[in-house]
Tab-separated table of N, CA and C in Angstrom:
chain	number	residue	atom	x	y	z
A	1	UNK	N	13.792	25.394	-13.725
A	1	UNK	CA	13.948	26.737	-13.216
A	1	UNK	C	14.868	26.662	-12.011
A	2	UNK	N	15.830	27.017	-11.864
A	2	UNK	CA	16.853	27.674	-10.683
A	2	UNK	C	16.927	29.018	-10.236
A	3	UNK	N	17.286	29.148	-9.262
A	3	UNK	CA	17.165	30.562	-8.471
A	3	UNK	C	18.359	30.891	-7.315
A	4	UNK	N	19.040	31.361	-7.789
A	4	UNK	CA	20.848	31.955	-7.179
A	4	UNK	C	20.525	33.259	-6.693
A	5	UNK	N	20.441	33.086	-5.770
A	5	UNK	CA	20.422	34.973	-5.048
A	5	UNK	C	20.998	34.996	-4.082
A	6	UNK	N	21.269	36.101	-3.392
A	6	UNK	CA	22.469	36.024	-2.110
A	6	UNK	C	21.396	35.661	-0.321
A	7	UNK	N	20.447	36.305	-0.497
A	7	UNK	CA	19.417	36.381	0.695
A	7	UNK	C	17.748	36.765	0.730
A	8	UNK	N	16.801	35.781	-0.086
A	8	UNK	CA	15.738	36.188	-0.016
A	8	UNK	C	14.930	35.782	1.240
A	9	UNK	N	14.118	36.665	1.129
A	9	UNK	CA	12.967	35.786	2.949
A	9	UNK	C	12.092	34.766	2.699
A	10	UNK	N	12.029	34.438	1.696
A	10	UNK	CA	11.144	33.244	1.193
A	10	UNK	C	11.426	32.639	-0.332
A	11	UNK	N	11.034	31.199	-0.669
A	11	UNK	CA	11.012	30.751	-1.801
A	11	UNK	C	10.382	31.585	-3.015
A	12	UNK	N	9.608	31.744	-2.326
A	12	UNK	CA	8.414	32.643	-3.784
A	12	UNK	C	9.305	34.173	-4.263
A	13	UNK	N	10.109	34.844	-2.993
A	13	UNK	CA	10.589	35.969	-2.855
A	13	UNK	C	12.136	35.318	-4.170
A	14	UNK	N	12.733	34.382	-3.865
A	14	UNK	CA	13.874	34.256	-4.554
A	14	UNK	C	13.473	34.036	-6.340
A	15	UNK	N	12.405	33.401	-6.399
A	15	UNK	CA	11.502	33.029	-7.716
A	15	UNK	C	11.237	34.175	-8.364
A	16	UNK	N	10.648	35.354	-7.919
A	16	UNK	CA	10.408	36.500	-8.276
A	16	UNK	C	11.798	37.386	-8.786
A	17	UNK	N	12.724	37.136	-8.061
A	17	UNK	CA	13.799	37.830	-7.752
A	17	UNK	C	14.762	37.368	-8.784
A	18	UNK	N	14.560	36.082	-8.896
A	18	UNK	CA	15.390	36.059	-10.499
A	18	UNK	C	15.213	35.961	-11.475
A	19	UNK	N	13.520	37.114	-11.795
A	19	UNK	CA	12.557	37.485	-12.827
A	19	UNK	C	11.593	36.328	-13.210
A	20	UNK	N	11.495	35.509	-12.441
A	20	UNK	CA	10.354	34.804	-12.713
A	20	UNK	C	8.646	35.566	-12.587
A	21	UNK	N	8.143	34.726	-12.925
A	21	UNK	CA	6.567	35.235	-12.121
A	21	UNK	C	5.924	34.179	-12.235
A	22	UNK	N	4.789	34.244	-10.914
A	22	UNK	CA	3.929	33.170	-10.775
A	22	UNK	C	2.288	33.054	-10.253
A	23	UNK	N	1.643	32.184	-10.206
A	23	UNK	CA	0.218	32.501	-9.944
A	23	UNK	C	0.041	30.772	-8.940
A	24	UNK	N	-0.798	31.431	-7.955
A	24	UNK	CA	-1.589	29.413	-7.628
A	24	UNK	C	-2.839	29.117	-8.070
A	25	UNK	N	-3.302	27.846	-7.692
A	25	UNK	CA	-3.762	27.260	-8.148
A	25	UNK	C	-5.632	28.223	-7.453
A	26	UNK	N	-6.536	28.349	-8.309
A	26	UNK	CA	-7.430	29.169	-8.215
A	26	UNK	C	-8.321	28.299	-6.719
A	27	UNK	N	-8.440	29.085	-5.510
A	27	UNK	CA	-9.142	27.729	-4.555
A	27	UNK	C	-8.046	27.383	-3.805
A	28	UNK	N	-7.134	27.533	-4.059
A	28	UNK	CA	-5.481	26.545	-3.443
A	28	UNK	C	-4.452	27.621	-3.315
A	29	UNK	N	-4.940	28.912	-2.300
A	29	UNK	CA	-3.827	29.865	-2.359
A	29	UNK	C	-2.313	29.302	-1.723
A	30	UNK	N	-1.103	29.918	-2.476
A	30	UNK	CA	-0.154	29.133	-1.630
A	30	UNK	C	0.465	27.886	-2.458
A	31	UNK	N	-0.159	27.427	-3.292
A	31	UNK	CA	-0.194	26.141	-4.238
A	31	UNK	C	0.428	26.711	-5.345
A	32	UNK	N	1.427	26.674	-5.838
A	32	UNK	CA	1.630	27.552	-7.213
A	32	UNK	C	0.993	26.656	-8.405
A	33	UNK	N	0.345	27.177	-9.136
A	33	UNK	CA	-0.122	26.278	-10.562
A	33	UNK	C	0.893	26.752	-11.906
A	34	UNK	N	0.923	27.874	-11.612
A	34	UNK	CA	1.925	28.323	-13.279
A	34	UNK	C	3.025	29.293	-12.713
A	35	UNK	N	4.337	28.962	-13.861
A	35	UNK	CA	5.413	29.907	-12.883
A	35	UNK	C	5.596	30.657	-15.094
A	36	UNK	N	5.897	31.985	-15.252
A	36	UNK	CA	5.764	32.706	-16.007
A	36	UNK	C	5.384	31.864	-16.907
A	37	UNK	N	3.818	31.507	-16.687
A	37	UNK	CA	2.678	31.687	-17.448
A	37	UNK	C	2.477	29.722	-18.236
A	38	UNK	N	3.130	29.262	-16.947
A	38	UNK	CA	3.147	27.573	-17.617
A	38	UNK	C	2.633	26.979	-16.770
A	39	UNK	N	2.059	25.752	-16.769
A	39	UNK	CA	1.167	25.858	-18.091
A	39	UNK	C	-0.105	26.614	-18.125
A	40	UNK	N	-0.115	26.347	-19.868
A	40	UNK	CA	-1.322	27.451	-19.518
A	40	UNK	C	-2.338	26.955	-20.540
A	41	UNK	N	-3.868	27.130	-20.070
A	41	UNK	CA	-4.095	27.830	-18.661
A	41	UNK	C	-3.544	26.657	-17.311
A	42	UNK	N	-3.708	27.446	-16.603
A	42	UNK	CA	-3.763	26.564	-15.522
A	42	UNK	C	-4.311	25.330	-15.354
A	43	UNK	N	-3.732	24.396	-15.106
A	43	UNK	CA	-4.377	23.261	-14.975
A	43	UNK	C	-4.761	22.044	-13.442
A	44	UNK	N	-4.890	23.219	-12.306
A	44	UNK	CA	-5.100	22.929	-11.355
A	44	UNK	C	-4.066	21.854	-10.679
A	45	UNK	N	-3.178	21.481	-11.155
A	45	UNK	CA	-2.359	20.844	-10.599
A	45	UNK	C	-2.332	19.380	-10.007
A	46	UNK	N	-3.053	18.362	-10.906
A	46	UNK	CA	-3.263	17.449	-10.816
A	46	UNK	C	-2.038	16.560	-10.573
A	47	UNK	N	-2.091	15.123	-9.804
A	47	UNK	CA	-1.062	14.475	-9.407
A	47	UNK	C	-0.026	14.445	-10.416
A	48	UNK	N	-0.114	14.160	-11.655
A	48	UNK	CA	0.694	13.918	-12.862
A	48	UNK	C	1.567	15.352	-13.657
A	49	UNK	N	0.701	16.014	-12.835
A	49	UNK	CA	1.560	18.003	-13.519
A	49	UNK	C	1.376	18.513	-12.458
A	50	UNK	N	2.628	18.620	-11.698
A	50	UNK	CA	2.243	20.009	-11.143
A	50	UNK	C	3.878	20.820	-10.898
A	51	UNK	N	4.029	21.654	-10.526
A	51	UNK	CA	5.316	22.118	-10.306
A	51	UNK	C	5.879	21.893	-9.142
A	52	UNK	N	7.011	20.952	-8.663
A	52	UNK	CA	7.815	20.909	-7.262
A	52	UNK	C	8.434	21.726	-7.502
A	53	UNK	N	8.977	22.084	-5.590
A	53	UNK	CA	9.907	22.757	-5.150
A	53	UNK	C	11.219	21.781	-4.208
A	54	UNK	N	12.389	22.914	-4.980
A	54	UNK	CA	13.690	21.828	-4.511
A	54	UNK	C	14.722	22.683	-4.255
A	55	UNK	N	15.763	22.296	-3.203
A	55	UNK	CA	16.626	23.195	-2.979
A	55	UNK	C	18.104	22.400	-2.543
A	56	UNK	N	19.105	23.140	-2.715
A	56	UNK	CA	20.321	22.549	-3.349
A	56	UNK	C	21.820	23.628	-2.455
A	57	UNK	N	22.653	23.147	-1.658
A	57	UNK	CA	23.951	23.433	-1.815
A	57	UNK	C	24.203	24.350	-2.843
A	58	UNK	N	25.447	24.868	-3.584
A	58	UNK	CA	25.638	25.080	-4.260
A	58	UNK	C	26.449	23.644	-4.823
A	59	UNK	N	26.152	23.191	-6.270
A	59	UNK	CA	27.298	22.277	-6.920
A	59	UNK	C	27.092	20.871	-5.939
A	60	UNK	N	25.496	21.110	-5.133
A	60	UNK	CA	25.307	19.867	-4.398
A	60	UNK	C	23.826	19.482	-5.302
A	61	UNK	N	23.022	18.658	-4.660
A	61	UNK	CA	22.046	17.725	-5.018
A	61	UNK	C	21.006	18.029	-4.788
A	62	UNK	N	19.698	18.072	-5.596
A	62	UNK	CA	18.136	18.446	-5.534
A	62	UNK	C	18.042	17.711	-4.268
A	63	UNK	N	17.245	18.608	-3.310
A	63	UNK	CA	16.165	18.119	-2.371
A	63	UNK	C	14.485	18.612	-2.240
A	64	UNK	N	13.945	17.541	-1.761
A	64	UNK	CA	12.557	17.966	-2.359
A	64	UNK	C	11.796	18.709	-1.079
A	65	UNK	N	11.530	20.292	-1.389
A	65	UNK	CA	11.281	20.954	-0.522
A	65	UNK	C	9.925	20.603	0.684
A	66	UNK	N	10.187	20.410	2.208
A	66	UNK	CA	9.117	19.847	2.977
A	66	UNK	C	8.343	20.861	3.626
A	67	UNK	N	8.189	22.145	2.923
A	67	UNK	CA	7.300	23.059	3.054
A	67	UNK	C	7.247	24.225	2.253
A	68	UNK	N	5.849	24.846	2.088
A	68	UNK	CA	5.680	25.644	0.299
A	68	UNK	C	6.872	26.882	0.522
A	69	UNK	N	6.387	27.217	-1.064
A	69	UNK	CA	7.960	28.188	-1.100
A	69	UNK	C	7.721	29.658	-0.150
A	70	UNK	N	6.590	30.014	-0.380
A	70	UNK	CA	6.021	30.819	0.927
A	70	UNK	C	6.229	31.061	2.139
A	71	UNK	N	6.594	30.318	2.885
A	71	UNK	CA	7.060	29.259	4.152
A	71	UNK	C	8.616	29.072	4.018
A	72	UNK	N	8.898	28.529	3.187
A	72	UNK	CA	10.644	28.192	3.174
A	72	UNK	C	11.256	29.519	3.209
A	73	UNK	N	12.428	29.712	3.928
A	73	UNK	CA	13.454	30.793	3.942
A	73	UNK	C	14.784	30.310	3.846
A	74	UNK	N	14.703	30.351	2.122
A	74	UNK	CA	16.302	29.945	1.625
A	74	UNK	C	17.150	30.648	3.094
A	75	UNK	N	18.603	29.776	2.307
A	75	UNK	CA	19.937	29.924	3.483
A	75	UNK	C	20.605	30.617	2.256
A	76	UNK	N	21.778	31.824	2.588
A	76	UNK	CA	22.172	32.708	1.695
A	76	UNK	C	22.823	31.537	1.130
A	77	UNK	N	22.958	31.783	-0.201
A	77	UNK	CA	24.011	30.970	-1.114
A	77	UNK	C	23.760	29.092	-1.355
A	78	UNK	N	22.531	29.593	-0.918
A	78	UNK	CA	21.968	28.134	-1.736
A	78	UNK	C	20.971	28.296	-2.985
A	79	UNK	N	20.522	27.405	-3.333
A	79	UNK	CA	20.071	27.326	-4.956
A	79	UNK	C	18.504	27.058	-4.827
A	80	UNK	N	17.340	27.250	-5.156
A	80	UNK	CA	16.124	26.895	-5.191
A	80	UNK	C	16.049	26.274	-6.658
A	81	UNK	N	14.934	25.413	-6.600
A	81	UNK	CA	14.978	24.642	-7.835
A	81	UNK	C	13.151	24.525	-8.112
A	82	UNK	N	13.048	24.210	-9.239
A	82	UNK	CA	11.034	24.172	-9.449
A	82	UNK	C	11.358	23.269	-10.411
A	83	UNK	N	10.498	22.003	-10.536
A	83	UNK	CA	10.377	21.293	-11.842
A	83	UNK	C	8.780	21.191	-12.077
A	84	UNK	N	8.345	21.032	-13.699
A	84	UNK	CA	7.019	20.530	-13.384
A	84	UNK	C	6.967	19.226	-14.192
A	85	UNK	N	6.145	18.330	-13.654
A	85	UNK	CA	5.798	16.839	-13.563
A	85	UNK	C	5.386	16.314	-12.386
A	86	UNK	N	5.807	15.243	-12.321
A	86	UNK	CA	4.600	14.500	-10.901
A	86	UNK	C	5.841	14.072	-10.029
A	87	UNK	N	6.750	15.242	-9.895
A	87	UNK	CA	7.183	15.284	-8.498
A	87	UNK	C	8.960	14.757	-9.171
A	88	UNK	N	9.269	14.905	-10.169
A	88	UNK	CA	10.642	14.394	-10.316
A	88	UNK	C	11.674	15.726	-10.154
A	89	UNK	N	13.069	15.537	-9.929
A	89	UNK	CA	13.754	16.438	-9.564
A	89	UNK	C	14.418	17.690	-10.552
A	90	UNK	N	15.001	18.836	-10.735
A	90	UNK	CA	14.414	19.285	-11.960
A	90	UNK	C	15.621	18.850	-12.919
A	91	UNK	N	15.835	19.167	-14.016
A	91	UNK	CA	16.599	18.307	-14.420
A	91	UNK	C	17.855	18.839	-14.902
A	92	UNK	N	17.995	20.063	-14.864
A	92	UNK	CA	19.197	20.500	-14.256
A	92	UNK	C	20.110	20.381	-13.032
A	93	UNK	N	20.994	20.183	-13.439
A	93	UNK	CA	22.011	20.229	-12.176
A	93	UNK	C	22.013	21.792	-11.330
A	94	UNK	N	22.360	21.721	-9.686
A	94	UNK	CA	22.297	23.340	-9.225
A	94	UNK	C	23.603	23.642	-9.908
A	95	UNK	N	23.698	24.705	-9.685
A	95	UNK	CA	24.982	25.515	-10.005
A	95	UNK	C	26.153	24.955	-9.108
A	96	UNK	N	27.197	25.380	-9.320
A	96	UNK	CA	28.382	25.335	-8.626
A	96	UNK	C	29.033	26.188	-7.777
């Protein structure tokens, strides 16, 4: 999942914004467990599945986000990134 927008106020805000949707982890507000409806059900987000957050230059390199998307306030014209697995980067390249 990638996310190109010009100026959102938060990670979750840019996620939404380029029609995603998402839920956390039930107990773990803030934690995302499923982003439009994966996996499902929820699977609490155990070390081996869960969804990272990553953010990117444009046409630059995954970095692995050091605070939730809630909290983060993309920089205009950079890229947000989500993978799910146990923390690998997503596997798309950002945009250019």
């Amino acid at each position: 999942v990638a996310c190109d927008l010009t100026n959102p106020k938060t990670g979750l805000a840019a996620l939404t914004g380029a029609g995603f949707t998402y839920s956390f982890v039930p107990k773990y507000p803030g934690f995302v467990c499923r982003i439009n409806a994966l996996p499902n059900p929820c699977n609490g987000a155990p070390a081996k599945a869960y969804w990272s957050y990553w953010h990117a230059t444009r046409g630059g390199k995954w970095v692995s986000s050091s605070v939730g998307a809630g909290s983060y306030h993309p920089k205009p014209g950079s890229v947000e990134g989500w993978a799910f697995g146990s923390g690998e980067k997503p596997k798309t390249a950002p945009p250019g």
